XYZ file of N, CA and C in Angstrom:
480
model
N 0.852 -1.177 0.000
C 0.000 0.000 0.000
C 0.898 1.240 0.000
N 0.573 2.174 -0.844
C 1.269 3.459 -0.890
C 0.345 4.501 -0.289
N 0.907 5.321 0.601
C 0.088 6.352 1.248
C 0.995 7.518 1.630
N 0.398 8.674 1.883
C 1.197 9.813 2.321
C 1.857 9.554 3.681
N 3.033 10.103 3.851
C 3.757 10.067 5.121
C 2.915 10.704 6.210
N 2.962 10.116 7.393
C 2.296 10.656 8.582
C 3.341 10.810 9.688
N 3.133 11.714 10.622
C 4.118 11.906 11.699
C 4.489 10.620 12.446
N 3.558 9.693 12.594
C 3.864 8.435 13.278
C 4.861 7.574 12.502
N 5.102 7.903 11.232
C 6.031 7.158 10.388
C 7.477 7.635 10.541
N 7.708 8.633 11.389
C 9.020 9.273 11.419
C 10.163 8.282 11.633
N 10.071 7.409 12.611
C 11.164 6.466 12.866
C 11.384 5.532 11.680
N 10.309 5.034 11.102
C 10.426 4.128 9.959
C 10.999 4.862 8.744
N 10.552 6.105 8.526
C 11.105 6.875 7.416
C 12.590 7.139 7.650
N 12.958 7.447 8.886
C 14.367 7.684 9.183
C 15.202 6.424 8.909
N 14.689 5.254 9.257
C 15.409 4.013 8.965
C 15.641 3.869 7.463
N 14.621 4.178 6.682
C 14.752 4.112 5.218
C 15.709 5.183 4.700
N 15.586 6.393 5.212
C 16.469 7.489 4.784
C 17.924 7.149 5.087
N 18.188 6.636 6.287
C 19.558 6.246 6.653
C 20.078 5.177 5.688
N 19.270 4.171 5.416
C 19.681 3.102 4.512
C 19.952 3.653 3.116
N 19.085 4.569 2.659
C 19.269 5.213 1.358
C 20.619 5.927 1.308
N 20.894 6.735 2.315
C 22.141 7.506 2.355
C 23.359 6.586 2.455
N 23.278 5.549 3.274
C 24.404 4.637 3.419
C 24.672 3.867 2.126
N 23.615 3.503 1.404
C 23.806 2.855 0.104
C 24.457 3.813 -0.885
N 24.028 5.081 -0.872
C 24.662 6.072 -1.745
C 26.145 6.180 -1.439
N 26.464 6.256 -0.160
C 27.847 6.423 0.230
C 28.717 5.235 -0.095
N 28.209 4.038 0.139
C 29.041 2.851 -0.053
C 28.983 2.318 -1.473
N 27.887 2.535 -2.150
C 27.715 1.930 -3.465
C 28.113 2.803 -4.630
N 28.437 4.054 -4.386
C 28.693 4.956 -5.509
C 30.009 5.711 -5.368
N 30.953 5.152 -4.653
C 32.211 5.867 -4.532
C 33.195 5.186 -3.617
N 34.132 5.958 -3.188
C 35.239 5.472 -2.376
C 34.843 5.310 -0.916
N 35.760 4.760 -0.134
C 35.543 4.653 1.308
C 35.420 6.042 1.923
N 36.118 7.003 1.346
C 36.024 8.393 1.837
C 34.598 8.918 1.691
N 33.972 8.648 0.553
C 32.588 9.075 0.342
C 31.659 8.339 1.303
N 31.870 7.046 1.469
C 31.039 6.269 2.387
C 31.154 6.806 3.807
N 32.371 7.135 4.228
C 32.580 7.678 5.576
C 31.885 9.020 5.733
N 31.922 9.851 4.705
C 31.256 11.157 4.759
C 29.751 10.987 4.920
N 29.160 10.055 4.198
C 27.722 9.811 4.316
C 27.376 9.265 5.697
N 28.188 8.326 6.206
C 27.933 7.787 7.549
C 28.006 8.892 8.598
N 29.000 9.755 8.475
C 29.239 10.787 9.488
C 28.115 11.812 9.564
N 27.460 12.077 8.460
C 26.431 13.123 8.489
C 25.127 12.668 9.138
N 24.935 11.372 9.285
C 23.657 10.840 9.733
C 23.526 10.857 11.254
N 23.710 12.023 11.828
C 23.625 12.167 13.283
C 22.272 12.768 13.679
N 22.106 13.009 14.969
C 20.831 13.530 15.486
C 20.515 14.907 14.914
N 21.524 15.734 14.734
C 21.305 17.073 14.170
C 20.799 16.984 12.735
N 21.394 16.089 11.947
C 20.952 15.909 10.562
C 19.521 15.379 10.534
N 19.221 14.415 11.404
C 17.859 13.870 11.467
C 16.860 14.989 11.755
N 17.162 15.823 12.741
C 16.248 16.910 13.098
C 16.047 17.857 11.926
N 17.120 18.224 11.245
C 16.981 19.152 10.114
C 16.263 18.488 8.947
N 16.491 17.189 8.756
C 15.791 16.460 7.696
C 14.290 16.487 7.939
N 13.865 16.229 9.167
C 12.427 16.200 9.447
C 11.816 17.596 9.494
N 12.585 18.622 9.781
C 12.083 19.994 9.612
C 11.787 20.240 8.142
N 12.677 19.773 7.270
C 12.469 19.930 5.830
C 11.290 19.087 5.355
N 11.198 17.846 5.820
C 10.064 16.995 5.469
C 8.765 17.691 5.880
N 8.730 18.236 7.085
C 7.522 18.925 7.563
C 7.156 20.100 6.660
N 8.159 20.882 6.248
C 7.878 22.009 5.345
C 7.340 21.514 4.009
N 7.946 20.468 3.471
C 7.512 19.948 2.176
C 6.116 19.336 2.265
N 5.871 18.548 3.297
C 4.549 17.942 3.490
C 3.513 19.032 3.772
N 3.926 20.101 4.438
C 3.020 21.222 4.663
C 2.591 21.876 3.356
N 3.482 21.860 2.366
C 3.158 22.426 1.053
C 2.266 21.491 0.243
N 2.441 20.175 0.435
C 1.637 19.180 -0.276
C 1.765 17.872 0.501
N 0.682 17.408 1.075
C 0.735 16.213 1.916
C 1.188 14.972 1.163
N 1.133 14.995 -0.168
C 1.545 13.839 -0.974
C 3.023 13.895 -1.366
N 3.724 14.923 -0.946
C 5.135 15.082 -1.304
C 5.956 13.858 -0.918
N 5.737 13.343 0.271
C 6.435 12.142 0.728
C 5.406 11.028 0.836
N 5.632 9.987 0.048
C 4.761 8.818 0.050
C 5.551 7.650 0.633
N 4.903 6.832 1.443
C 5.562 5.649 1.985
C 4.891 4.390 1.450
N 5.697 3.354 1.325
C 5.195 2.036 0.942
C 5.104 1.203 2.206
N 3.946 0.622 2.406
C 3.709 -0.168 3.614
C 3.335 -1.588 3.198
N 3.998 -2.562 3.828
C 3.686 -3.982 3.611
C 3.589 -4.644 4.968
N 2.472 -5.292 5.205
C 2.245 -6.001 6.461
C 2.522 -5.108 7.671
N 2.112 -3.845 7.566
C 2.232 -2.910 8.674
C 3.582 -2.237 8.823
N 4.551 -2.587 7.970
C 5.889 -1.989 8.041
C 6.143 -1.085 6.849
N 6.799 0.046 7.106
C 7.230 0.928 6.018
C 8.461 0.293 5.388
N 8.383 0.030 4.074
C 9.473 -0.647 3.361
C 10.082 0.217 2.262
N 9.649 1.467 2.181
C 10.215 2.364 1.177
C 9.482 3.675 1.162
N 10.026 4.585 0.369
C 9.399 5.898 0.244
C 9.816 6.565 -1.056
N 9.013 7.515 -1.465
C 9.321 8.396 -2.591
C 9.115 9.823 -2.114
N 10.018 10.693 -2.488
C 10.002 12.087 -2.038
C 10.089 12.971 -3.279
N 8.963 13.555 -3.650
C 8.909 14.502 -4.763
C 8.923 15.902 -4.157
N 9.846 16.730 -4.601
C 9.897 18.081 -4.054
C 8.599 18.814 -4.351
N 8.162 19.685 -3.443
C 6.913 20.414 -3.678
C 7.017 21.322 -4.902
N 5.871 21.657 -5.423
C 5.789 22.489 -6.620
C 6.577 23.790 -6.481
N 6.637 24.345 -5.286
C 7.359 25.604 -5.081
C 8.846 25.475 -5.402
N 9.346 24.244 -5.484
C 10.757 24.027 -5.794
C 10.976 23.580 -7.235
N 9.936 23.590 -8.051
C 10.043 23.128 -9.439
C 11.059 23.930 -10.237
N 11.308 25.149 -9.815
C 12.255 25.972 -10.561
C 13.705 25.541 -10.346
N 13.949 24.628 -9.422
C 15.301 24.095 -9.260
C 15.757 23.472 -10.580
N 14.886 22.700 -11.204
C 15.184 22.058 -12.488
C 14.173 22.444 -13.566
N 13.301 23.417 -13.295
C 12.212 23.769 -14.208
C 11.305 22.573 -14.483
N 11.224 21.679 -13.524
C 10.455 20.451 -13.677
C 10.124 19.923 -12.284
N 9.314 18.887 -12.248
C 9.111 18.184 -10.988
C 10.390 17.410 -10.677
N 10.710 17.303 -9.391
C 11.966 16.657 -8.991
C 11.664 15.487 -8.062
N 12.057 14.304 -8.501
C 12.009 13.135 -7.628
C 13.309 13.164 -6.830
N 13.211 13.635 -5.623
C 14.392 13.836 -4.791
C 14.973 12.508 -4.300
N 14.095 11.595 -3.891
C 14.553 10.310 -3.373
C 13.490 9.252 -3.624
N 13.953 8.058 -3.953
C 13.096 6.879 -4.000
C 13.929 5.742 -3.438
N 13.406 5.107 -2.412
C 14.140 4.026 -1.755
C 13.188 2.888 -1.433
N 13.687 1.660 -1.641
C 12.958 0.449 -1.261
C 13.918 -0.443 -0.483
N 13.465 -0.924 0.664
C 14.245 -1.844 1.476
C 14.657 -3.044 0.620
N 15.910 -3.510 0.765
C 16.356 -4.638 -0.059
C 15.435 -5.856 -0.010
N 14.817 -6.132 1.134
C 13.918 -7.284 1.240
C 12.631 -7.105 0.450
N 12.295 -5.872 0.094
C 11.060 -5.607 -0.660
C 11.335 -5.339 -2.144
N 12.591 -5.366 -2.531
C 12.924 -5.131 -3.937
C 12.477 -6.310 -4.785
N 12.044 -6.003 -5.996
C 11.575 -7.045 -6.898
C 10.145 -7.472 -6.642
N 9.442 -6.749 -5.776
C 8.056 -7.118 -5.427
C 7.030 -6.154 -6.017
N 7.485 -5.160 -6.752
C 6.566 -4.165 -7.305
C 6.444 -2.908 -6.467
N 7.065 -2.868 -5.301
C 6.978 -1.691 -4.428
C 7.566 -0.468 -5.124
N 8.704 -0.622 -5.767
C 9.325 0.523 -6.454
C 8.410 1.049 -7.558
N 7.773 0.148 -8.289
C 6.829 0.576 -9.334
C 5.674 1.361 -8.728
N 5.153 0.877 -7.619
C 4.039 1.572 -6.962
C 4.463 2.947 -6.457
N 5.674 3.034 -5.894
C 6.170 4.329 -5.422
C 6.390 5.298 -6.582
N 6.950 4.802 -7.682
C 7.176 5.695 -8.814
C 5.856 6.139 -9.431
N 4.879 5.260 -9.493
C 3.557 5.654 -9.991
C 2.970 6.750 -9.107
N 3.132 6.629 -7.796
C 2.638 7.664 -6.872
C 3.398 8.965 -7.080
N 4.715 8.876 -7.274
C 5.524 10.075 -7.514
C 5.092 10.769 -8.804
N 4.841 10.000 -9.846
C 4.379 10.586 -11.110
C 3.028 11.266 -10.941
N 2.162 10.696 -10.142
C 0.864 11.315 -9.883
C 1.038 12.671 -9.197
N 1.921 12.731 -8.206
C 2.203 13.999 -7.526
C 2.759 15.003 -8.524
N 3.702 14.560 -9.348
C 4.333 15.451 -10.325
C 3.329 15.965 -11.354
N 2.439 15.110 -11.804
C 1.445 15.520 -12.806
C 0.503 16.596 -12.279
N 0.328 16.632 -10.971
C -0.549 17.632 -10.368
C 0.131 18.980 -10.161
N 1.434 19.051 -10.430
C 2.165 20.307 -10.261
C 2.058 21.161 -11.522
N 2.096 22.469 -11.323
C 2.168 23.410 -12.441
C 3.646 23.672 -12.685
N 4.171 23.196 -13.829
C 5.612 23.157 -14.056
C 6.039 23.990 -15.263
N 7.230 24.599 -15.196
C 7.770 25.255 -16.388
C 8.000 24.242 -17.519
N 8.503 23.050 -17.188
C 8.702 21.980 -18.160
C 7.931 20.755 -17.683
N 7.255 20.118 -18.601
C 6.388 18.989 -18.283
C 7.214 17.704 -18.203
N 7.942 17.545 -17.080
C 8.762 16.354 -16.923
C 9.091 16.140 -15.452
N 9.488 14.921 -15.145
C 9.974 14.553 -13.823
C 11.453 14.214 -13.962
N 12.288 14.872 -13.185
C 13.728 14.632 -13.245
C 14.212 14.027 -11.935
N 15.328 13.337 -12.020
C 15.964 12.755 -10.850
C 17.440 12.579 -11.141
N 18.189 12.373 -10.091
C 19.617 12.125 -10.187
C 19.845 10.661 -9.851
N 20.427 9.911 -10.780
C 20.728 8.503 -10.520
C 22.167 8.240 -10.947
N 22.899 7.531 -10.112
C 24.279 7.191 -10.426
C 24.296 6.220 -11.602
N 24.999 6.560 -12.685
C 25.017 5.672 -13.855
C 25.637 4.308 -13.557
N 26.424 4.204 -12.488
C 27.010 2.918 -12.105
C 26.028 2.041 -11.329
N 24.890 2.604 -10.934
C 23.870 1.828 -10.222
C 22.997 1.154 -11.285
N 23.435 -0.016 -11.709
C 22.777 -0.693 -12.826
C 21.319 -1.040 -12.538
N 21.035 -1.446 -11.323
C 19.652 -1.812 -10.981
C 18.732 -0.598 -11.097
N 19.153 0.529 -10.504
C 18.330 1.739 -10.561
C 18.222 2.256 -11.990
N 19.325 2.244 -12.708
C 19.307 2.720 -14.098
C 18.345 1.884 -14.938
N 18.390 0.568 -14.778
C 17.477 -0.306 -15.530
C 16.025 -0.037 -15.147
N 15.777 0.204 -13.864
C 14.426 0.511 -13.397
C 13.907 1.781 -14.064
N 14.700 2.843 -14.038
C 14.247 4.107 -14.624
C 14.164 4.012 -16.143
N 15.048 3.262 -16.772
C 14.947 3.030 -18.218
C 13.618 2.367 -18.551
N 13.255 1.374 -17.764
C 11.993 0.657 -17.998
C 10.798 1.594 -17.912
N 10.909 2.616 -17.085
C 9.833 3.591 -16.922
C 9.906 4.723 -17.959
N 10.849 4.671 -18.879
C 10.927 5.656 -19.949
C 11.766 6.883 -19.644
N 12.543 6.871 -18.581
C 13.435 7.996 -18.296
C 14.603 7.963 -19.276
N 15.030 9.135 -19.692
C 16.138 9.275 -20.633
C 17.128 10.281 -20.079
N 18.388 10.187 -20.486
C 19.365 11.181 -20.022
C 18.902 12.596 -20.350
N 19.151 13.492 -19.402
C 18.773 14.899 -19.570
C 19.766 15.731 -18.791
N 20.886 15.998 -19.420
C 21.944 16.716 -18.730
C 22.728 15.779 -17.834
N 23.663 16.331 -17.120
C 24.472 15.541 -16.194
C 24.919 16.418 -15.060
N 24.896 15.879 -13.857
C 25.293 16.623 -12.678
C 26.772 16.400 -12.402
N 27.441 17.450 -12.002
C 28.830 17.343 -11.561
C 28.933 18.031 -10.214
N 29.997 17.747 -9.475
C 30.154 18.333 -8.144
C 31.621 18.563 -7.857
N 31.877 19.475 -6.914
C 33.245 19.696 -6.434
C 33.170 20.106 -4.968
N 34.218 19.848 -4.248
C 34.221 20.265 -2.833
C 34.100 21.772 -2.705
N 33.517 22.228 -1.611
C 33.398 23.670 -1.359
C 34.639 24.193 -0.670
């Protein structure tokens, strides 16, 4: 079942968010990157993350959707609110995560369908949903390819 995030889901969402961040850190770079991702996941980061979640959900209760199976949250999709569409001139799928035990069960498809529904309801400069996916993440790339996503620019980064 896919449904909007509720305050009672905070601990479960945090477990998913932590897992998402740790996978990003360990699966897409060096040990240095993994250590940086692990280090940021402290109580202060959690508090600021949920302040942001609250602001986004306040703008649109469907911004954060959770996947629930047998009473447990097993994933989530986070579409930035319409007020942030100008970041990419489009709807932005900020995060989509599914617990490894729930992968391959259709949960990711259900979450992406919910994210697309949220995005379609936004008034956008460009009629599209964008996301950032590591090209080395073959599973995620294949998933988004199957859904019809195509390359659209490329993100680069440098230390501040």
